[in-house]
Amino acid sequence: MTRTALKILEDFDGEDRVLSLYMSFQGMSAKQASIELKNRSRGVDREFQQGLSRALDEFSDRFGTFKDPRAPRGVALFTARDGAFAALELPNPVNGEYVMDAPAILPAVKAFSPFRDAWMVLLRRGDARIFRFGHRLSEADRISEEIVRPVRDAGFRGGEERRIERRSETSLGRFLKDLKWRIKELDMEFPSREVWLSASEELLPEALAALQETGLPVRPIKLRGDDDLHRLEEDLREAMERRFFQESEELVERILEGPIRSALGLRQVIDAVNRRELMKLVIEDLEDLRGVRCGSCGALGIDEPQCPLCGGAMGEEENLQEAIARRAIRGGVNVVVLGRPSAIREHQGIGGLLRNPR
């Protein structure tokens, strides 16, 4: 999500007013979502109508590419007065409307935080379906090969049946090797961060070993419905959300461990962001906070009359969280929004890890 947010910010560099329109389509069909988009667009300020119309056209065209009638769970539309626009499909529903001097990207970061680009492999003996997951599941390839069944009982024809067993092991190994190389080929074209694998207990150990040779983390997953794309997508989303909860709890613990490697609270985080010292930024949830920003170098503050970096005059910053996130993302920082209460609540709900220990 950081790369996507950075591109959106770069697309609107130099704009003085940007409309960010977030809409939820939870439970809607594609047709209902299209109607909702048009209805919401009628209430938008006239100065943004040109860009919004183009964004709506682009996003509506995407409905025709869906293989099922479901609409996305949400959309973020960004547009400026000169007609510049961007449209972003969201994995979770978000509502909100913002007009600022830059796109409001934190609601999108919150929606995407639990998810990572990934491959999912649905493996059955002699058949592997490969799916790509960004925020929606789509089938990327399928590999099928007849594999000799192993022999359970050698009996009095043990020699012959042992040869069949060896043939089975060889054909399975070849099949898994082909699968490994296909994943690597696909990942070169569309890089992802991990592989999720669904396989029977019989195949799982060998499949895990083979796919780990791709160099990507491989995570086993249990599925409830193998043939229903919607069910597969929901199972993977739920697994990623569980993983996000666990990993973010560990991340918060690392931030709270001590002052050497972390920044806690608004003042420490702002100082680290200003000085490009932050590696990861964690925000508990979205809040309406005001602060200040330097008119010369862009450094942020809470209530300082003078810039802590260049000594310039500080002006009002209407959305301090957004400003912190934007400056962090432009500096290559990974930004995470938890979307729930956490142990950093006592530190104004914000913290981060530093690039180098103090």
PDB file of N, CA and C in Angstrom, residues 28-106:
ATOM      1  N   MET A  28     -23.391  -4.389  -1.981  1.00  0.00           N
ATOM      2  CA  MET A  28     -24.014  -3.907  -3.221  1.00  0.00           C
ATOM      3  C   MET A  28     -23.566  -4.735  -4.424  1.00  0.00           C
ATOM      4  N   SER A  29     -24.420  -4.785  -5.425  1.00  0.00           N
ATOM      5  CA  SER A  29     -24.019  -5.332  -6.710  1.00  0.00           C
ATOM      6  C   SER A  29     -23.264  -4.262  -7.482  1.00  0.00           C
ATOM      7  N   ALA A  30     -22.639  -4.662  -8.583  1.00  0.00           N
ATOM      8  CA  ALA A  30     -21.918  -3.687  -9.402  1.00  0.00           C
ATOM      9  C   ALA A  30     -22.863  -2.596  -9.907  1.00  0.00           C
ATOM     10  N   LYS A  31     -24.085  -2.970 -10.286  1.00  0.00           N
ATOM     11  CA  LYS A  31     -25.041  -1.990 -10.785  1.00  0.00           C
ATOM     12  C   LYS A  31     -25.434  -1.006  -9.694  1.00  0.00           C
ATOM     13  N   GLN A  32     -25.707  -1.513  -8.497  1.00  0.00           N
ATOM     14  CA  GLN A  32     -26.069  -0.643  -7.384  1.00  0.00           C
ATOM     15  C   GLN A  32     -24.922   0.302  -7.033  1.00  0.00           C
ATOM     16  N   ALA A  33     -23.680  -0.222  -7.085  1.00  0.00           N
ATOM     17  CA  ALA A  33     -22.520   0.615  -6.787  1.00  0.00           C
ATOM     18  C   ALA A  33     -22.374   1.731  -7.812  1.00  0.00           C
ATOM     19  N   SER A  34     -22.624   1.417  -9.071  1.00  0.00           N
ATOM     20  CA  SER A  34     -22.524   2.430 -10.120  1.00  0.00           C
ATOM     21  C   SER A  34     -23.536   3.547  -9.897  1.00  0.00           C
ATOM     22  N   ILE A  35     -24.759   3.185  -9.510  1.00  0.00           N
ATOM     23  CA  ILE A  35     -25.794   4.180  -9.227  1.00  0.00           C
ATOM     24  C   ILE A  35     -25.389   5.049  -8.038  1.00  0.00           C
ATOM     25  N   GLU A  36     -24.837   4.403  -6.994  1.00  0.00           N
ATOM     26  CA  GLU A  36     -24.413   5.133  -5.803  1.00  0.00           C
ATOM     27  C   GLU A  36     -23.301   6.126  -6.139  1.00  0.00           C
ATOM     28  N   LEU A  37     -22.369   5.717  -7.004  1.00  0.00           N
ATOM     29  CA  LEU A  37     -21.301   6.615  -7.426  1.00  0.00           C
ATOM     30  C   LEU A  37     -21.866   7.869  -8.083  1.00  0.00           C
ATOM     31  N   LYS A  38     -22.813   7.679  -8.988  1.00  0.00           N
ATOM     32  CA  LYS A  38     -23.396   8.814  -9.705  1.00  0.00           C
ATOM     33  C   LYS A  38     -24.172   9.724  -8.760  1.00  0.00           C
ATOM     34  N   ASN A  39     -24.899   9.128  -7.816  1.00  0.00           N
ATOM     35  CA  ASN A  39     -25.665   9.935  -6.861  1.00  0.00           C
ATOM     36  C   ASN A  39     -24.744  10.783  -5.983  1.00  0.00           C
ATOM     37  N   ARG A  40     -23.655  10.181  -5.503  1.00  0.00           N
ATOM     38  CA  ARG A  40     -22.734  10.928  -4.649  1.00  0.00           C
ATOM     39  C   ARG A  40     -22.030  12.036  -5.432  1.00  0.00           C
ATOM     40  N   SER A  41     -21.745  11.781  -6.697  1.00  0.00           N
ATOM     41  CA  SER A  41     -20.999  12.763  -7.493  1.00  0.00           C
ATOM     42  C   SER A  41     -21.798  14.041  -7.715  1.00  0.00           C
ATOM     43  N   ARG A  42     -23.135  13.955  -7.672  1.00  0.00           N
ATOM     44  CA  ARG A  42     -23.967  15.146  -7.921  1.00  0.00           C
ATOM     45  C   ARG A  42     -23.814  16.177  -6.816  1.00  0.00           C
ATOM     46  N   GLY A  43     -23.426  15.726  -5.625  1.00  0.00           N
ATOM     47  CA  GLY A  43     -23.305  16.666  -4.515  1.00  0.00           C
ATOM     48  C   GLY A  43     -21.916  17.259  -4.354  1.00  0.00           C
ATOM     49  N   VAL A  44     -21.010  16.941  -5.264  1.00  0.00           N
ATOM     50  CA  VAL A  44     -19.632  17.418  -5.170  1.00  0.00           C
ATOM     51  C   VAL A  44     -19.516  18.826  -5.744  1.00  0.00           C
ATOM     52  N   ASP A  45     -18.642  19.640  -5.156  1.00  0.00           N
ATOM     53  CA  ASP A  45     -18.433  21.007  -5.644  1.00  0.00           C
ATOM     54  C   ASP A  45     -18.148  21.018  -7.141  1.00  0.00           C
ATOM     55  N   ARG A  46     -18.703  22.005  -7.820  1.00  0.00           N
ATOM     56  CA  ARG A  46     -18.579  22.093  -9.276  1.00  0.00           C
ATOM     57  C   ARG A  46     -17.118  22.132  -9.737  1.00  0.00           C
ATOM     58  N   GLU A  47     -16.240  22.711  -8.917  1.00  0.00           N
ATOM     59  CA  GLU A  47     -14.839  22.855  -9.332  1.00  0.00           C
ATOM     60  C   GLU A  47     -14.143  21.506  -9.519  1.00  0.00           C
ATOM     61  N   PHE A  48     -14.704  20.444  -8.930  1.00  0.00           N
ATOM     62  CA  PHE A  48     -14.084  19.126  -9.045  1.00  0.00           C
ATOM     63  C   PHE A  48     -14.816  18.214 -10.040  1.00  0.00           C
ATOM     64  N   GLN A  49     -15.852  18.721 -10.697  1.00  0.00           N
ATOM     65  CA  GLN A  49     -16.693  17.861 -11.508  1.00  0.00           C
ATOM     66  C   GLN A  49     -15.953  17.227 -12.687  1.00  0.00           C
ATOM     67  N   GLN A  50     -15.059  17.977 -13.314  1.00  0.00           N
ATOM     68  CA  GLN A  50     -14.352  17.445 -14.475  1.00  0.00           C
ATOM     69  C   GLN A  50     -13.517  16.217 -14.108  1.00  0.00           C
ATOM     70  N   GLY A  51     -12.691  16.358 -13.081  1.00  0.00           N
ATOM     71  CA  GLY A  51     -11.843  15.241 -12.669  1.00  0.00           C
ATOM     72  C   GLY A  51     -12.656  14.085 -12.128  1.00  0.00           C
ATOM     73  N   LEU A  52     -13.732  14.397 -11.363  1.00  0.00           N
ATOM     74  CA  LEU A  52     -14.552  13.337 -10.805  1.00  0.00           C
ATOM     75  C   LEU A  52     -15.255  12.549 -11.900  1.00  0.00           C
ATOM     76  N   SER A  53     -15.719  13.230 -12.927  1.00  0.00           N
ATOM     77  CA  SER A  53     -16.370  12.543 -14.042  1.00  0.00           C
ATOM     78  C   SER A  53     -15.413  11.550 -14.705  1.00  0.00           C
ATOM     79  N   ARG A  54     -14.163  11.949 -14.886  1.00  0.00           N
ATOM     80  CA  ARG A  54     -13.172  11.061 -15.496  1.00  0.00           C
ATOM     81  C   ARG A  54     -12.852   9.884 -14.570  1.00  0.00           C
ATOM     82  N   ALA A  55     -12.764  10.161 -13.274  1.00  0.00           N
ATOM     83  CA  ALA A  55     -12.505   9.083 -12.313  1.00  0.00           C
ATOM     84  C   ALA A  55     -13.652   8.082 -12.288  1.00  0.00           C
ATOM     85  N   LEU A  56     -14.884   8.596 -12.349  1.00  0.00           N
ATOM     86  CA  LEU A  56     -16.050   7.718 -12.367  1.00  0.00           C
ATOM     87  C   LEU A  56     -16.062   6.848 -13.616  1.00  0.00           C
ATOM     88  N   ASP A  57     -15.731   7.449 -14.764  1.00  0.00           N
ATOM     89  CA  ASP A  57     -15.704   6.668 -16.006  1.00  0.00           C
ATOM     90  C   ASP A  57     -14.682   5.542 -15.921  1.00  0.00           C
ATOM     91  N   GLU A  58     -13.496   5.865 -15.406  1.00  0.00           N
ATOM     92  CA  GLU A  58     -12.452   4.836 -15.293  1.00  0.00           C
ATOM     93  C   GLU A  58     -12.887   3.719 -14.361  1.00  0.00           C
ATOM     94  N   PHE A  59     -13.442   4.111 -13.211  1.00  0.00           N
ATOM     95  CA  PHE A  59     -13.804   3.095 -12.236  1.00  0.00           C
ATOM     96  C   PHE A  59     -14.988   2.263 -12.708  1.00  0.00           C
ATOM     97  N   SER A  60     -15.971   2.888 -13.363  1.00  0.00           N
ATOM     98  CA  SER A  60     -17.121   2.144 -13.871  1.00  0.00           C
ATOM     99  C   SER A  60     -16.691   1.132 -14.929  1.00  0.00           C
ATOM    100  N   ASP A  61     -15.682   1.472 -15.725  1.00  0.00           N
ATOM    101  CA  ASP A  61     -15.179   0.532 -16.727  1.00  0.00           C
ATOM    102  C   ASP A  61     -14.648  -0.737 -16.076  1.00  0.00           C
ATOM    103  N   ARG A  62     -14.130  -0.622 -14.878  1.00  0.00           N
ATOM    104  CA  ARG A  62     -13.566  -1.798 -14.202  1.00  0.00           C
ATOM    105  C   ARG A  62     -14.642  -2.810 -13.828  1.00  0.00           C
ATOM    106  N   PHE A  63     -15.881  -2.346 -13.616  1.00  0.00           N
ATOM    107  CA  PHE A  63     -16.941  -3.296 -13.264  1.00  0.00           C
ATOM    108  C   PHE A  63     -17.108  -4.354 -14.336  1.00  0.00           C
ATOM    109  N   GLY A  64     -16.896  -3.964 -15.583  1.00  0.00           N
ATOM    110  CA  GLY A  64     -17.062  -4.907 -16.677  1.00  0.00           C
ATOM    111  C   GLY A  64     -16.014  -5.993 -16.704  1.00  0.00           C
ATOM    112  N   THR A  65     -14.885  -5.786 -15.981  1.00  0.00           N
ATOM    113  CA  THR A  65     -13.829  -6.790 -15.976  1.00  0.00           C
ATOM    114  C   THR A  65     -14.017  -7.816 -14.873  1.00  0.00           C
ATOM    115  N   PHE A  66     -14.953  -7.601 -13.956  1.00  0.00           N
ATOM    116  CA  PHE A  66     -15.158  -8.553 -12.876  1.00  0.00           C
ATOM    117  C   PHE A  66     -15.795  -9.833 -13.423  1.00  0.00           C
ATOM    118  N   LYS A  67     -15.366 -10.991 -12.919  1.00  0.00           N
ATOM    119  CA  LYS A  67     -15.924 -12.263 -13.376  1.00  0.00           C
ATOM    120  C   LYS A  67     -17.201 -12.613 -12.623  1.00  0.00           C
ATOM    121  N   ASP A  68     -17.540 -11.848 -11.602  1.00  0.00           N
ATOM    122  CA  ASP A  68     -18.762 -12.080 -10.854  1.00  0.00           C
ATOM    123  C   ASP A  68     -19.464 -10.736 -10.685  1.00  0.00           C
ATOM    124  N   PRO A  69     -20.726 -10.750 -10.309  1.00  0.00           N
ATOM    125  CA  PRO A  69     -21.489  -9.496 -10.261  1.00  0.00           C
ATOM    126  C   PRO A  69     -21.221  -8.647  -9.032  1.00  0.00           C
ATOM    127  N   ARG A  70     -20.297  -9.062  -8.148  1.00  0.00           N
ATOM    128  CA  ARG A  70     -20.064  -8.293  -6.922  1.00  0.00           C
ATOM    129  C   ARG A  70     -19.307  -7.010  -7.215  1.00  0.00           C
ATOM    130  N   ALA A  71     -19.685  -5.965  -6.521  1.00  0.00           N
ATOM    131  CA  ALA A  71     -18.927  -4.720  -6.584  1.00  0.00           C
ATOM    132  C   ALA A  71     -17.788  -4.803  -5.575  1.00  0.00           C
ATOM    133  N   PRO A  72     -16.790  -3.934  -5.688  1.00  0.00           N
ATOM    134  CA  PRO A  72     -15.776  -3.871  -4.637  1.00  0.00           C
ATOM    135  C   PRO A  72     -16.404  -3.399  -3.332  1.00  0.00           C
ATOM    136  N   ARG A  73     -15.714  -3.593  -2.227  1.00  0.00           N
ATOM    137  CA  ARG A  73     -16.251  -3.185  -0.936  1.00  0.00           C
ATOM    138  C   ARG A  73     -16.220  -1.677  -0.746  1.00  0.00           C
ATOM    139  N   GLY A  74     -15.358  -1.024  -1.491  1.00  0.00           N
ATOM    140  CA  GLY A  74     -15.287   0.422  -1.391  1.00  0.00           C
ATOM    141  C   GLY A  74     -14.418   0.996  -2.479  1.00  0.00           C
ATOM    142  N   VAL A  75     -14.439   2.325  -2.593  1.00  0.00           N
ATOM    143  CA  VAL A  75     -13.632   3.008  -3.594  1.00  0.00           C
ATOM    144  C   VAL A  75     -13.170   4.338  -3.024  1.00  0.00           C
ATOM    145  N   ALA A  76     -11.967   4.745  -3.420  1.00  0.00           N
ATOM    146  CA  ALA A  76     -11.467   6.082  -3.123  1.00  0.00           C
ATOM    147  C   ALA A  76     -11.247   6.797  -4.440  1.00  0.00           C
ATOM    148  N   LEU A  77     -11.858   7.951  -4.606  1.00  0.00           N
ATOM    149  CA  LEU A  77     -11.692   8.762  -5.815  1.00  0.00           C
ATOM    150  C   LEU A  77     -10.992  10.064  -5.437  1.00  0.00           C
ATOM    151  N   PHE A  78      -9.944  10.379  -6.156  1.00  0.00           N
ATOM    152  CA  PHE A  78      -9.175  11.595  -5.896  1.00  0.00           C
ATOM    153  C   PHE A  78      -9.215  12.463  -7.149  1.00  0.00           C
ATOM    154  N   THR A  79      -9.483  13.744  -6.967  1.00  0.00           N
ATOM    155  CA  THR A  79      -9.517  14.629  -8.127  1.00  0.00           C
ATOM    156  C   THR A  79      -9.136  16.050  -7.713  1.00  0.00           C
ATOM    157  N   ALA A  80      -8.529  16.766  -8.659  1.00  0.00           N
ATOM    158  CA  ALA A  80      -8.125  18.157  -8.430  1.00  0.00           C
ATOM    159  C   ALA A  80      -8.896  19.056  -9.374  1.00  0.00           C
ATOM    160  N   ARG A  81      -8.788  20.363  -9.161  1.00  0.00           N
ATOM    161  CA  ARG A  81      -9.567  21.319  -9.958  1.00  0.00           C
ATOM    162  C   ARG A  81      -9.131  21.353 -11.420  1.00  0.00           C
ATOM    163  N   ASP A  82      -7.881  20.980 -11.706  1.00  0.00           N
ATOM    164  CA  ASP A  82      -7.423  21.020 -13.098  1.00  0.00           C
ATOM    165  C   ASP A  82      -7.801  19.763 -13.874  1.00  0.00           C
ATOM    166  N   GLY A  83      -8.519  18.825 -13.225  1.00  0.00           N
ATOM    167  CA  GLY A  83      -8.965  17.614 -13.918  1.00  0.00           C
ATOM    168  C   GLY A  83      -8.147  16.382 -13.627  1.00  0.00           C
ATOM    169  N   ALA A  84      -7.032  16.502 -12.903  1.00  0.00           N
ATOM    170  CA  ALA A  84      -6.251  15.323 -12.521  1.00  0.00           C
ATOM    171  C   ALA A  84      -7.121  14.413 -11.650  1.00  0.00           C
ATOM    172  N   PHE A  85      -6.955  13.093 -11.813  1.00  0.00           N
ATOM    173  CA  PHE A  85      -7.801  12.174 -11.061  1.00  0.00           C
ATOM    174  C   PHE A  85      -7.080  10.847 -10.828  1.00  0.00           C
ATOM    175  N   ALA A  86      -7.560  10.097  -9.844  1.00  0.00           N
ATOM    176  CA  ALA A  86      -7.108   8.739  -9.581  1.00  0.00           C
ATOM    177  C   ALA A  86      -8.256   7.993  -8.920  1.00  0.00           C
ATOM    178  N   ALA A  87      -8.357   6.687  -9.205  1.00  0.00           N
ATOM    179  CA  ALA A  87      -9.400   5.846  -8.614  1.00  0.00           C
ATOM    180  C   ALA A  87      -8.747   4.625  -7.994  1.00  0.00           C
ATOM    181  N   LEU A  88      -9.161   4.284  -6.782  1.00  0.00           N
ATOM    182  CA  LEU A  88      -8.545   3.180  -6.056  1.00  0.00           C
ATOM    183  C   LEU A  88      -9.626   2.292  -5.458  1.00  0.00           C
ATOM    184  N   GLU A  89      -9.629   1.038  -5.868  1.00  0.00           N
ATOM    185  CA  GLU A  89     -10.559   0.060  -5.300  1.00  0.00           C
ATOM    186  C   GLU A  89     -10.077  -0.334  -3.910  1.00  0.00           C
ATOM    187  N   LEU A  90     -11.001  -0.423  -2.940  1.00  0.00           N
ATOM    188  CA  LEU A  90     -10.642  -0.680  -1.554  1.00  0.00           C
ATOM    189  C   LEU A  90     -11.084  -2.071  -1.120  1.00  0.00           C
ATOM    190  N   PRO A  91     -10.282  -2.735  -0.284  1.00  0.00           N
ATOM    191  CA  PRO A  91     -10.641  -4.075   0.190  1.00  0.00           C
ATOM    192  C   PRO A  91     -11.635  -4.064   1.336  1.00  0.00           C
ATOM    193  N   ASN A  92     -11.814  -2.905   1.971  1.00  0.00           N
ATOM    194  CA  ASN A  92     -12.774  -2.770   3.066  1.00  0.00           C
ATOM    195  C   ASN A  92     -13.560  -1.479   2.896  1.00  0.00           C
ATOM    196  N   PRO A  93     -14.790  -1.440   3.376  1.00  0.00           N
ATOM    197  CA  PRO A  93     -15.618  -0.243   3.187  1.00  0.00           C
ATOM    198  C   PRO A  93     -15.122   0.942   4.003  1.00  0.00           C
ATOM    199  N   VAL A  94     -15.107   2.121   3.373  1.00  0.00           N
ATOM    200  CA  VAL A  94     -14.722   3.377   4.030  1.00  0.00           C
ATOM    201  C   VAL A  94     -15.629   4.465   3.488  1.00  0.00           C
ATOM    202  N   ASN A  95     -16.087   5.348   4.358  1.00  0.00           N
ATOM    203  CA  ASN A  95     -16.867   6.508   3.938  1.00  0.00           C
ATOM    204  C   ASN A  95     -16.184   7.784   4.415  1.00  0.00           C
ATOM    205  N   GLY A  96     -16.240   8.812   3.597  1.00  0.00           N
ATOM    206  CA  GLY A  96     -15.663  10.080   4.008  1.00  0.00           C
ATOM    207  C   GLY A  96     -15.407  10.979   2.813  1.00  0.00           C
ATOM    208  N   GLU A  97     -15.373  12.277   3.066  1.00  0.00           N
ATOM    209  CA  GLU A  97     -15.098  13.262   2.021  1.00  0.00           C
ATOM    210  C   GLU A  97     -14.163  14.312   2.598  1.00  0.00           C
ATOM    211  N   TYR A  98     -13.051  14.559   1.887  1.00  0.00           N
ATOM    212  CA  TYR A  98     -12.030  15.477   2.378  1.00  0.00           C
ATOM    213  C   TYR A  98     -11.619  16.412   1.244  1.00  0.00           C
ATOM    214  N   VAL A  99     -11.418  17.689   1.569  1.00  0.00           N
ATOM    215  CA  VAL A  99     -10.838  18.643   0.622  1.00  0.00           C
ATOM    216  C   VAL A  99      -9.637  19.273   1.307  1.00  0.00           C
ATOM    217  N   MET A 100      -8.445  18.965   0.782  1.00  0.00           N
ATOM    218  CA  MET A 100      -7.203  19.459   1.377  1.00  0.00           C
ATOM    219  C   MET A 100      -6.239  19.815   0.254  1.00  0.00           C
ATOM    220  N   ASP A 101      -5.024  20.163   0.647  1.00  0.00           N
ATOM    221  CA  ASP A 101      -4.022  20.510  -0.367  1.00  0.00           C
ATOM    222  C   ASP A 101      -3.295  19.285  -0.893  1.00  0.00           C
ATOM    223  N   ALA A 102      -3.704  18.101  -0.476  1.00  0.00           N
ATOM    224  CA  ALA A 102      -3.131  16.839  -0.939  1.00  0.00           C
ATOM    225  C   ALA A 102      -4.168  15.739  -0.723  1.00  0.00           C
ATOM    226  N   PRO A 103      -4.028  14.596  -1.389  1.00  0.00           N
ATOM    227  CA  PRO A 103      -4.998  13.517  -1.184  1.00  0.00           C
ATOM    228  C   PRO A 103      -5.003  13.017   0.261  1.00  0.00           C
ATOM    229  N   ALA A 104      -6.179  12.669   0.746  1.00  0.00           N
ATOM    230  CA  ALA A 104      -6.313  12.036   2.062  1.00  0.00           C
ATOM    231  C   ALA A 104      -6.070  10.546   1.881  1.00  0.00           C
ATOM    232  N   ILE A 105      -4.880  10.081   2.261  1.00  0.00           N
ATOM    233  CA  ILE A 105      -4.528   8.694   1.980  1.00  0.00           C
ATOM    234  C   ILE A 105      -4.663   7.766   3.197  1.00  0.00           C
ATOM    235  N   LEU A 106      -4.798   8.324   4.408  1.00  0.00           N
ATOM    236  CA  LEU A 106      -4.849   7.460   5.595  1.00  0.00           C
ATOM    237  C   LEU A 106      -6.057   6.515   5.621  1.00  0.00           C
TER     238      LEU A 106
END
